[in-house]
Structure formats: structure tokens, C-alpha cells
mmCIF file of C-alpha atoms in Angstrom:
data_model
loop_
_atom_site.group_PDB
_atom_site.id
_atom_site.type_symbol
_atom_site.label_atom_id
_atom_site.label_comp_id
_atom_site.label_asym_id
_atom_site.label_seq_id
_atom_site.Cartn_x
_atom_site.Cartn_y
_atom_site.Cartn_z
ATOM 1 C CA MET A 16 16.958 1.510 -1.553
ATOM 2 C CA ASP A 17 17.236 2.460 -5.272
ATOM 3 C CA SER A 18 20.829 3.394 -5.614
ATOM 4 C CA GLU A 19 19.973 4.513 -9.139
ATOM 5 C CA LEU A 20 17.534 7.058 -8.088
ATOM 6 C CA VAL A 21 20.006 7.848 -4.723
ATOM 7 C CA LEU A 22 22.718 9.111 -7.480
ATOM 8 C CA GLU A 23 20.572 10.736 -9.059
ATOM 9 C CA LEU A 24 19.631 12.840 -6.747
ATOM 10 C CA ARG A 25 23.054 13.576 -5.569
ATOM 11 C CA ARG A 26 24.353 14.276 -8.881
ATOM 12 C CA LEU A 27 20.855 17.035 -8.717
ATOM 13 C CA GLU A 28 21.967 18.039 -5.685
ATOM 14 C CA GLN A 29 25.447 18.858 -6.747
ATOM 15 C CA GLN A 30 24.559 20.355 -10.309
ATOM 16 C CA CYS A 31 21.589 22.625 -8.544
ATOM 17 C CA GLY A 32 19.153 22.095 -10.641
ATOM 18 C CA THR A 33 14.806 22.769 -10.609
ATOM 19 C CA GLY A 34 12.176 20.503 -12.270
ATOM 20 C CA ALA A 35 10.320 17.226 -11.972
ATOM 21 C CA LEU A 36 12.562 13.608 -11.540
ATOM 22 C CA THR A 37 9.989 10.943 -12.826
ATOM 23 C CA VAL A 38 10.790 8.168 -10.738
ATOM 24 C CA GLY A 39 7.853 5.178 -11.079
ATOM 25 C CA ASP A 40 4.279 6.525 -9.763
ATOM 26 C CA GLY A 41 5.950 9.971 -8.282
ATOM 27 C CA ALA A 42 8.040 12.482 -8.722
ATOM 28 C CA PHE A 43 10.502 14.147 -7.184
ATOM 29 C CA HIS A 44 10.338 18.332 -7.293
ATOM 30 C CA LEU A 45 13.550 19.880 -6.470
ATOM 31 C CA VAL A 46 14.632 23.893 -6.212
ATOM 32 C CA GLU A 47 18.494 24.376 -6.731
ATOM 33 C CA GLY A 48 18.948 20.811 -6.073
ATOM 34 C CA ALA A 49 17.263 20.592 -2.376
ATOM 35 C CA ILE A 50 14.041 18.330 -2.677
ATOM 36 C CA VAL A 51 10.939 20.314 -1.983
ATOM 37 C CA ALA A 52 8.135 17.787 -2.986
ATOM 38 C CA ALA A 53 7.096 14.817 -3.994
ATOM 39 C CA GLU A 54 4.083 12.821 -4.699
ATOM 40 C CA CYS A 55 2.940 9.239 -5.702
ATOM 41 C CA ARG A 56 0.585 7.155 -6.628
ATOM 42 C CA ARG A 57 0.615 4.924 -3.610
ATOM 43 C CA THR A 58 0.392 7.744 -0.629
ATOM 44 C CA THR A 59 -1.894 10.447 0.272
ATOM 45 C CA GLY A 60 -2.075 13.675 -1.407
ATOM 46 C CA LEU A 61 -0.834 16.820 0.294
ATOM 47 C CA ASP A 62 -3.891 18.853 -0.001
ATOM 48 C CA ARG A 63 -5.884 16.339 0.882
ATOM 49 C CA MET A 64 -4.267 15.907 4.418
ATOM 50 C CA ALA A 65 -4.803 19.380 5.086
ATOM 51 C CA VAL A 66 -8.209 19.059 4.258
ATOM 52 C CA THR A 67 -8.887 16.074 6.606
ATOM 53 C CA ALA A 68 -7.077 17.839 8.977
ATOM 54 C CA GLY A 69 -9.673 20.344 9.488
ATOM 55 C CA LEU A 70 -6.851 23.014 8.472
ATOM 56 C CA THR A 71 -8.489 24.525 5.803
ATOM 57 C CA ASP A 72 -10.945 23.849 2.915
ATOM 58 C CA ALA A 73 -10.561 23.678 -1.560
ATOM 59 C CA GLU A 74 -11.066 27.697 -1.534
ATOM 60 C CA GLY A 75 -7.991 27.976 1.253
ATOM 61 C CA TRP A 76 -6.176 25.803 -0.391
ATOM 62 C CA ARG A 77 -6.245 27.276 -3.356
ATOM 63 C CA ARG A 78 -5.324 30.747 -1.458
ATOM 64 C CA ALA A 79 -2.609 29.079 0.141
ATOM 65 C CA ARG A 80 -0.914 28.334 -2.871
ATOM 66 C CA ALA A 81 -1.533 31.642 -4.423
ATOM 67 C CA ALA A 82 0.081 32.741 -1.025
ATOM 68 C CA ALA A 83 2.902 30.719 -1.606
ATOM 69 C CA ALA A 84 3.987 30.997 -5.014
ATOM 70 C CA GLY A 85 3.989 34.675 -4.786
ATOM 71 C CA GLY A 86 5.387 35.387 -1.751
ATOM 72 C CA PRO A 87 9.113 34.208 -0.205
ATOM 73 C CA ARG A 88 7.107 32.804 2.396
ATOM 74 C CA PRO A 89 3.205 31.437 2.401
ATOM 75 C CA GLY A 90 1.598 33.198 5.298
ATOM 76 C CA PRO A 91 -2.517 32.605 6.812
ATOM 77 C CA ALA A 92 -4.126 30.940 3.886
ATOM 78 C CA GLY A 93 -7.761 31.066 5.540
ATOM 79 C CA GLY A 94 -8.147 28.681 8.610
ATOM 80 C CA LEU A 95 -6.075 27.168 9.626
ATOM 81 C CA LEU A 96 -3.473 27.043 7.683
ATOM 82 C CA THR A 97 -0.509 28.437 8.520
ATOM 83 C CA SER A 98 3.090 28.721 7.067
ATOM 84 C CA LEU A 99 4.081 26.685 9.957
ATOM 85 C CA ARG A 100 1.825 24.022 9.219
ATOM 86 C CA LEU A 101 2.114 24.598 5.554
ATOM 87 C CA GLU A 102 5.546 23.449 5.855
ATOM 88 C CA THR A 103 5.204 20.420 8.854
ATOM 89 C CA LEU A 104 2.412 19.033 6.609
ATOM 90 C CA ALA A 105 4.394 19.480 3.065
ATOM 91 C CA LEU A 106 7.747 17.103 5.076
ATOM 92 C CA LEU A 107 5.408 14.446 5.775
ATOM 93 C CA SER A 108 3.939 14.285 2.668
ATOM 94 C CA VAL A 109 8.075 14.462 1.138
ATOM 95 C CA PHE A 110 9.090 11.562 3.219
ATOM 96 C CA ASP A 111 5.790 8.965 2.782
ATOM 97 C CA ALA A 112 6.542 9.726 -1.140
ATOM 98 C CA ALA A 113 10.141 9.198 -0.859
ATOM 99 C CA TYR A 114 9.927 6.122 1.861
ATOM 100 C CA MET A 115 7.744 4.241 -1.305
ATOM 101 C CA LEU A 116 9.382 5.813 -4.685
ATOM 102 C CA LEU A 117 12.929 4.519 -3.189
ATOM 103 C CA ALA A 118 11.492 1.000 -2.439
ATOM 104 C CA ALA A 119 10.546 0.410 -5.775
ATOM 105 C CA PRO A 120 12.910 0.784 -8.167
ATOM 106 C CA GLY A 121 11.697 2.869 -11.630
ATOM 107 C CA PRO A 122 12.581 4.582 -14.462
ATOM 108 C CA LEU A 123 14.263 8.300 -13.601
ATOM 109 C CA GLU A 124 14.031 11.511 -16.214
ATOM 110 C CA PHE A 125 14.273 14.384 -14.945
ATOM 111 C CA ARG A 126 12.813 17.622 -16.942
ATOM 112 C CA ALA A 127 14.028 21.373 -16.148
ATOM 113 C CA GLY A 128 11.560 23.687 -15.195
ATOM 114 C CA PRO A 129 9.888 26.445 -12.930
ATOM 115 C CA PRO A 130 10.877 26.308 -9.068
ATOM 116 C CA HIS A 131 7.723 23.970 -7.437
ATOM 117 C CA TRP A 132 4.943 26.667 -5.364
ATOM 118 C CA LEU A 133 6.120 25.023 -2.272
ATOM 119 C CA ALA A 134 9.496 26.112 -2.747
ATOM 120 C CA ALA A 135 9.068 28.438 0.022
ATOM 121 C CA ALA A 136 7.831 26.603 2.671
ATOM 122 C CA CYS A 137 9.953 23.187 2.830
ATOM 123 C CA ARG A 138 13.730 22.244 1.100
ATOM 124 C CA ILE A 139 14.860 18.868 1.952
ATOM 125 C CA THR A 140 19.113 18.108 1.437
ATOM 126 C CA PRO A 141 18.843 14.543 -0.159
ATOM 127 C CA GLY A 142 20.804 13.254 2.487
ATOM 128 C CA ALA A 143 18.400 14.240 5.454
ATOM 129 C CA LEU A 144 15.679 12.732 2.506
ATOM 130 C CA LEU A 145 17.893 9.382 2.566
ATOM 131 C CA HIS A 146 18.790 9.607 6.479
ATOM 132 C CA GLU A 147 14.641 10.032 7.383
ATOM 133 C CA CYS A 148 13.325 6.549 5.505
ATOM 134 C CA ALA A 149 17.159 4.894 6.499
ATOM 135 C CA ARG A 150 15.511 5.509 10.238
ATOM 136 C CA ARG A 151 11.390 4.127 8.786
ATOM 137 C CA GLY A 152 13.430 0.677 8.421
ATOM 138 C CA ASP A 153 13.187 -1.951 5.463
ATOM 139 C CA PRO A 154 10.823 -1.270 2.917
ATOM 140 C CA ALA A 155 10.609 -5.393 2.469
ATOM 141 C CA ALA A 156 10.700 -6.189 6.257
ATOM 142 C CA GLY A 157 7.554 -8.225 8.341
ATOM 143 C CA GLU A 158 4.131 -9.605 7.202
ATOM 144 C CA TRP A 159 3.171 -6.229 5.213
ATOM 145 C CA PRO A 160 5.935 -4.785 2.960
ATOM 146 C CA VAL A 161 5.652 -1.911 1.293
ATOM 147 C CA GLU A 162 4.959 -3.282 -2.026
ATOM 148 C CA LEU A 163 1.776 -4.301 -1.077
ATOM 149 C CA VAL A 164 0.443 -1.227 0.372
ATOM 150 C CA ASP A 165 -2.072 -0.771 -2.839
ATOM 151 C CA ARG A 166 -2.420 -4.171 -3.486
ATOM 152 C CA VAL A 167 -3.564 -6.615 -0.291
ATOM 153 C CA ALA A 168 -7.551 -5.756 1.404
ATOM 154 C CA VAL A 169 -6.472 -5.776 5.042
ATOM 155 C CA VAL A 170 -8.942 -7.689 6.588
ATOM 156 C CA PRO A 171 -10.187 -8.155 10.599
ATOM 157 C CA VAL A 172 -9.773 -10.580 12.078
ATOM 158 C CA ARG A 173 -13.315 -12.782 13.678
ATOM 159 C CA ARG A 174 -12.893 -12.927 16.734
ATOM 160 C CA VAL A 175 -9.930 -11.731 19.208
ATOM 161 C CA ARG A 176 -7.384 -14.418 20.830
ATOM 162 C CA ARG A 177 -6.724 -11.894 23.161
ATOM 163 C CA ARG A 178 -8.891 -10.282 26.816
ATOM 164 C CA ARG A 179 -6.748 -6.695 26.263
ATOM 165 C CA VAL A 180 -5.332 -5.563 24.043
ATOM 166 C CA VAL A 181 -4.486 -1.651 24.027
ATOM 167 C CA LEU A 182 -4.438 0.048 21.430
ATOM 168 C CA THR A 183 -3.304 3.896 20.260
ATOM 169 C CA GLY A 184 -5.671 6.353 18.823
ATOM 170 C CA GLY A 185 -4.623 6.316 16.090
ATOM 171 C CA GLN A 186 -3.909 2.181 15.643
ATOM 172 C CA ALA A 187 -7.234 2.242 16.730
ATOM 173 C CA GLU A 188 -8.807 5.242 13.938
ATOM 174 C CA VAL A 189 -7.136 2.897 11.673
ATOM 175 C CA LEU A 190 -8.567 -0.432 12.727
ATOM 176 C CA ALA A 191 -11.952 1.683 12.918
ATOM 177 C CA ALA A 192 -11.349 1.858 8.704
ATOM 178 C CA VAL A 193 -10.692 -1.512 8.393
ATOM 179 C CA ASP A 194 -13.056 -3.113 6.346
ATOM 180 C CA ALA A 195 -11.270 -6.216 4.580
ATOM 181 C CA ARG A 196 -12.449 -4.064 0.808
ATOM 182 C CA HIS A 197 -9.638 -1.248 0.994
ATOM 183 C CA SER A 198 -5.683 -1.932 0.399
ATOM 184 C CA ILE A 199 -3.747 0.516 2.848
ATOM 185 C CA THR A 200 -3.362 2.468 0.728
ATOM 186 C CA ALA A 201 -7.083 3.508 0.548
ATOM 187 C CA ILE A 202 -7.272 4.015 3.933
ATOM 188 C CA ALA A 203 -4.653 6.463 4.078
ATOM 189 C CA GLU A 204 -6.315 8.203 1.512
ATOM 190 C CA GLU A 205 -10.408 8.472 3.579
ATOM 191 C CA LEU A 206 -8.403 9.130 6.741
ATOM 192 C CA GLY A 207 -6.466 11.906 5.703
ATOM 193 C CA ARG A 208 -3.042 9.934 7.058
ATOM 194 C CA THR A 209 0.382 9.513 5.458
ATOM 195 C CA THR A 210 0.496 5.201 3.941
ATOM 196 C CA TYR A 211 3.829 5.291 6.083
ATOM 197 C CA GLY A 212 1.231 5.386 9.144
ATOM 198 C CA CYS A 213 -1.665 3.578 8.278
ATOM 199 C CA LEU A 214 1.159 0.626 6.885
ATOM 200 C CA LEU A 215 3.184 0.997 10.283
ATOM 201 C CA ALA A 216 -0.740 0.619 12.225
ATOM 202 C CA VAL A 217 -1.258 -2.581 10.268
ATOM 203 C CA ARG A 218 1.924 -4.148 11.091
ATOM 204 C CA GLU A 219 1.287 -3.185 14.596
ATOM 205 C CA LEU A 220 -2.804 -4.438 14.986
ATOM 206 C CA THR A 221 -1.189 -7.562 13.074
ATOM 207 C CA ALA A 222 1.343 -8.334 15.754
ATOM 208 C CA ALA A 223 -1.773 -7.584 18.031
ATOM 209 C CA GLY A 224 -3.768 -10.044 16.282
ATOM 210 C CA LEU A 225 -6.412 -7.685 15.303
ATOM 211 C CA ILE A 226 -5.615 -8.034 11.622
ATOM 212 C CA GLU A 227 -4.865 -10.708 9.657
ATOM 213 C CA PRO A 228 -2.138 -11.433 7.791
ATOM 214 C CA PRO A 229 -1.899 -10.876 3.883
ATOM 215 C CA VAL A 230 -3.396 -13.072 1.484
ATOM 216 C CA MET A 231 -0.568 -15.320 -0.477
ATOM 217 C CA LEU A 232 -0.213 -13.606 -4.247
ATOM 218 C CA THR A 233 -0.836 -15.804 -6.542
ATOM 219 C CA LEU A 234 2.192 -17.994 -8.061
ATOM 220 C CA ALA A 235 2.255 -15.835 -11.359
ATOM 221 C CA ASP A 236 2.406 -12.775 -10.064
ATOM 222 C CA HIS A 237 5.639 -14.312 -7.191
ATOM 223 C CA ILE A 238 7.165 -15.212 -10.720
ATOM 224 C CA GLY A 239 6.430 -12.396 -12.757
ATOM 225 C CA LEU A 240 4.139 -14.460 -15.767
ATOM 226 C CA PRO A 241 1.670 -12.998 -17.678
ATOM 227 C CA ALA A 242 -2.542 -14.032 -16.548
ATOM 228 C CA PRO A 243 -3.970 -16.699 -18.088
ATOM 229 C CA PRO A 244 -5.362 -16.265 -21.183
ATOM 230 C CA ASP A 245 -9.346 -17.190 -19.267
ATOM 231 C CA ALA A 246 -10.273 -17.675 -15.891
ATOM 232 C CA GLY A 247 -9.724 -21.645 -16.298
ATOM 233 C CA GLY A 248 -6.267 -20.911 -16.895
ATOM 234 C CA ARG A 249 -6.697 -23.282 -20.866
ATOM 235 C CA PRO A 250 -4.761 -21.374 -23.392
ATOM 236 C CA ASP A 251 -6.760 -20.383 -26.864
ATOM 237 C CA PRO A 252 -7.851 -24.381 -28.676
ATOM 238 C CA GLY A 253 -7.040 -21.874 -32.079
ATOM 239 C CA ASP A 254 -3.678 -20.165 -30.873
ATOM 240 C CA ARG A 255 -1.751 -22.373 -32.562
ATOM 241 C CA THR A 256 0.976 -19.617 -32.605
ATOM 242 C CA GLY A 257 1.597 -19.864 -28.898
ATOM 243 C CA ALA A 258 1.717 -23.551 -29.537
ATOM 244 C CA ARG A 259 4.297 -23.232 -31.382
ATOM 245 C CA HIS A 260 6.392 -20.866 -29.386
ATOM 246 C CA ARG A 261 5.740 -23.047 -26.044
ATOM 247 C CA ALA A 262 7.376 -25.755 -28.226
ATOM 248 C CA ALA A 263 10.515 -24.004 -29.014
ATOM 249 C CA GLU A 264 11.556 -23.451 -25.294
ATOM 250 C CA PRO A 265 13.701 -24.932 -23.719
ATOM 251 C CA ALA A 266 13.121 -27.730 -21.536
ATOM 252 C CA VAL A 267 13.576 -26.886 -18.000
ATOM 253 C CA PRO A 268 15.568 -29.594 -16.070
ATOM 254 C CA ALA A 269 13.654 -31.511 -13.190
ATOM 255 C CA GLN A 270 14.176 -30.946 -9.730
ATOM 256 C CA PRO A 271 13.813 -32.831 -6.759
ATOM 257 C CA ALA A 272 10.532 -32.429 -5.073
ATOM 258 C CA SER A 273 12.474 -31.253 -1.521
ATOM 259 C CA ALA A 274 14.236 -28.440 -3.885
ATOM 260 C CA ALA A 275 11.012 -27.390 -5.402
ATOM 261 C CA ALA A 276 9.030 -27.455 -2.377
ATOM 262 C CA ASP A 277 11.649 -25.014 -0.847
ATOM 263 C CA SER A 278 11.706 -22.669 -4.159
ATOM 264 C CA MET A 279 8.349 -22.402 -5.146
ATOM 265 C CA PRO A 280 5.721 -19.766 -2.918
ATOM 266 C CA PRO A 281 2.554 -21.496 -0.858
ATOM 267 C CA LEU A 282 -0.011 -21.722 -3.467
ATOM 268 C CA ARG A 283 -3.639 -21.504 -3.065
ATOM 269 C CA ARG A 284 -6.111 -24.075 -2.102
ATOM 270 C CA ARG A 285 -8.235 -25.600 -4.708
ATOM 271 C CA ILE A 286 -11.669 -25.743 -3.687
ATOM 272 C CA ARG A 287 -13.991 -28.936 -5.608
ATOM 273 C CA GLN A 288 -17.524 -27.693 -7.353
ATOM 274 C CA ALA A 289 -19.693 -28.651 -5.497
ATOM 275 C CA ALA A 290 -22.259 -31.777 -6.264
ATOM 276 C CA ALA A 291 -24.990 -30.782 -7.284
ATOM 277 C CA VAL A 292 -28.204 -30.836 -4.575
ATOM 278 C CA THR A 293 -31.939 -31.373 -4.752
ATOM 279 C CA VAL A 294 -34.161 -28.665 -3.132
ATOM 280 C CA PRO A 295 -36.644 -29.894 -1.174
ATOM 281 C CA ASP A 296 -40.140 -28.799 -2.170
ATOM 282 C CA ARG A 297 -40.351 -27.768 1.281
ATOM 283 C CA TRP A 298 -38.426 -26.402 3.386
ATOM 284 C CA GLU A 299 -38.197 -27.814 7.044
ATOM 285 C CA PRO A 300 -36.382 -25.851 9.827
ATOM 286 C CA PRO A 301 -33.283 -26.617 11.309
ATOM 287 C CA ASP A 302 -33.223 -28.929 14.738
ATOM 288 C CA ARG A 303 -32.147 -26.503 17.179
ATOM 289 C CA ASP A 304 -30.015 -29.235 19.294
ATOM 290 C CA VAL A 305 -27.262 -29.655 16.718
ATOM 291 C CA LEU A 306 -26.801 -26.015 15.431
ATOM 292 C CA ILE A 307 -26.559 -25.396 19.799
ATOM 293 C CA ARG A 308 -24.073 -28.779 19.036
ATOM 294 C CA LEU A 309 -22.264 -27.346 15.991
ATOM 295 C CA ARG A 310 -21.985 -23.268 18.032
ATOM 296 C CA ALA A 311 -20.057 -25.425 20.525
ATOM 297 C CA ALA A 312 -18.120 -27.536 18.616
ATOM 298 C CA LEU A 313 -17.026 -24.522 15.692
ATOM 299 C CA GLU A 314 -15.710 -22.687 19.168
ATOM 300 C CA GLU A 315 -13.931 -25.118 20.992
ATOM 301 C CA LEU A 316 -11.413 -25.891 17.442
ATOM 302 C CA ALA A 317 -11.641 -21.429 17.119
#
């Protein structure tokens, strides 16, 4: 957890601060030191969760906000969104956003302001929030750390190696939404689920052999270097200023091959450029026996 953020939440609790504490790509909303709401760009919004769950629609959500802001307790806001269900969804939303924000440190800024409209529906002490986030485990553990939830697409396996796999309802729902193009954050947004719940399901489905492990990031992502200037990774010949800067940089001592192999992350394979192939004027169908033997060989390798 980000110790600086934890200390700031504790300080605002002692000072009974009311306002918004922005951090990274999200914010905590506090009323008299208690956390009443939290949002993060990597998690599903509270309104999306309520609408997807079938508890209300867009108009009912607007009535819910008006009812919560105008009275001590929000009453029925149309549909099935009662005060108890609104409180439950608000708690899930806060815990989901806090788990992501506490995992990645970022600049903090607190701005005092009026109470958030969810102040009457949800109040969480910083101690309870930190306890729940700690209970969920290390965000950086496993093959799917939190930092990958919005950066890597989830890819299903092409062939299931186990003959029988038992799935829960949540796992089956997430697996049905996996299409090799969307990240965990996008899947959670589509399903109206918490990002942590989808992250947990993806971790379990990966362990069961139904989802591919996340693709290793590029070397520049690992060591924090900027992207190359062009697709080929070669500098601009006319950029002599950059060349002078590189010449002025101190030389890095060479490392033994074994040490370099241990410290460097695995790199993607280089794809060789295919040689030009002459296209015949007349297309001929492939040999069926050859295709059958090729398929049998691929099945044995799988």
C-alpha cells in the first residue's frame, strides 16, 4: 500500500476533513474524516453497476442522487434501488477503487468542499477501508498484478487441456466476455462488475488453464524508457542534438552474461521477414492427405 496515501487518510480523519482527495487516476470523497465515495478510471462506476444489475435506469439514478442529497437517508428512487441496495453498491464501489488507488502511488491533493451526495448512504472509516484492502491480498502478486488490469488484453486458450473444469457463475460470466481484445477493466465495465471481482476471476481461470497468462510487456515498459522514435526503433538521422546527448552520457559497465540474463526481462521473439513468394497463375487445391497428416501432427504437439 502507498504509505503516503494511508497517512493522508489518517490525517484527514483526525482533522474531520470534508472534501475530495485526488490521487493518481482517482479520488476519495470524505465527510468529517469518513470516506463516503471513491472513484478510479480503472474501476466500474457506481451508476454503471446499478443500471447493469437491473436495479434502476438512467432516470431512476438521477432520482436516487436527488433523494440522497436532499434527505438524511435516501428512500426508494424508482425501480429496485432501495437505500439498502444503494449502500451495498456504494461500499463495493469504494472498496474496488481504493484497492486500485492504494496499490499505485501518485500525487496527492486535498480540496475542501461540500459533502458528497452519498454521505447519507455510505460512511467508511479509513481503518475499515485499509483492513478490507489488506484482506484482499497483495495487489502485485500472481501472474495478473493490479497494474495490468487496464494495460493487457485477456486472451482465452485455444484448446482446453483438461477434460472437466467446474466454474462458478461469476467465472463463467467473465470467461464468456473474454475476446482477446478487452482488458479486465473493459470486461468489468461491460458486465457492470467490480474490477477486483473480474481480476480474481481471471486469476482463477488462468490457473485452471482457460485463459492465457498475460503477455510480457516490452523492455521499455519494464525499465521505464520512452517509446522509440519510429516503428523501426532507429533514431532520426537529422537529430544531431540527441546524438550529442547520447555521446555525453557515461558509459554503463558491461555485465557478465549470466548477470545480464538474470536482471533483464524476457524479450519478445524477433519475427524474421518472410521471403517473397511467387504466386502461381493457377490455384490448385491442397492435397487432402497432407492436410490430414498435418492436423494429426499438430494435435500431438498441442
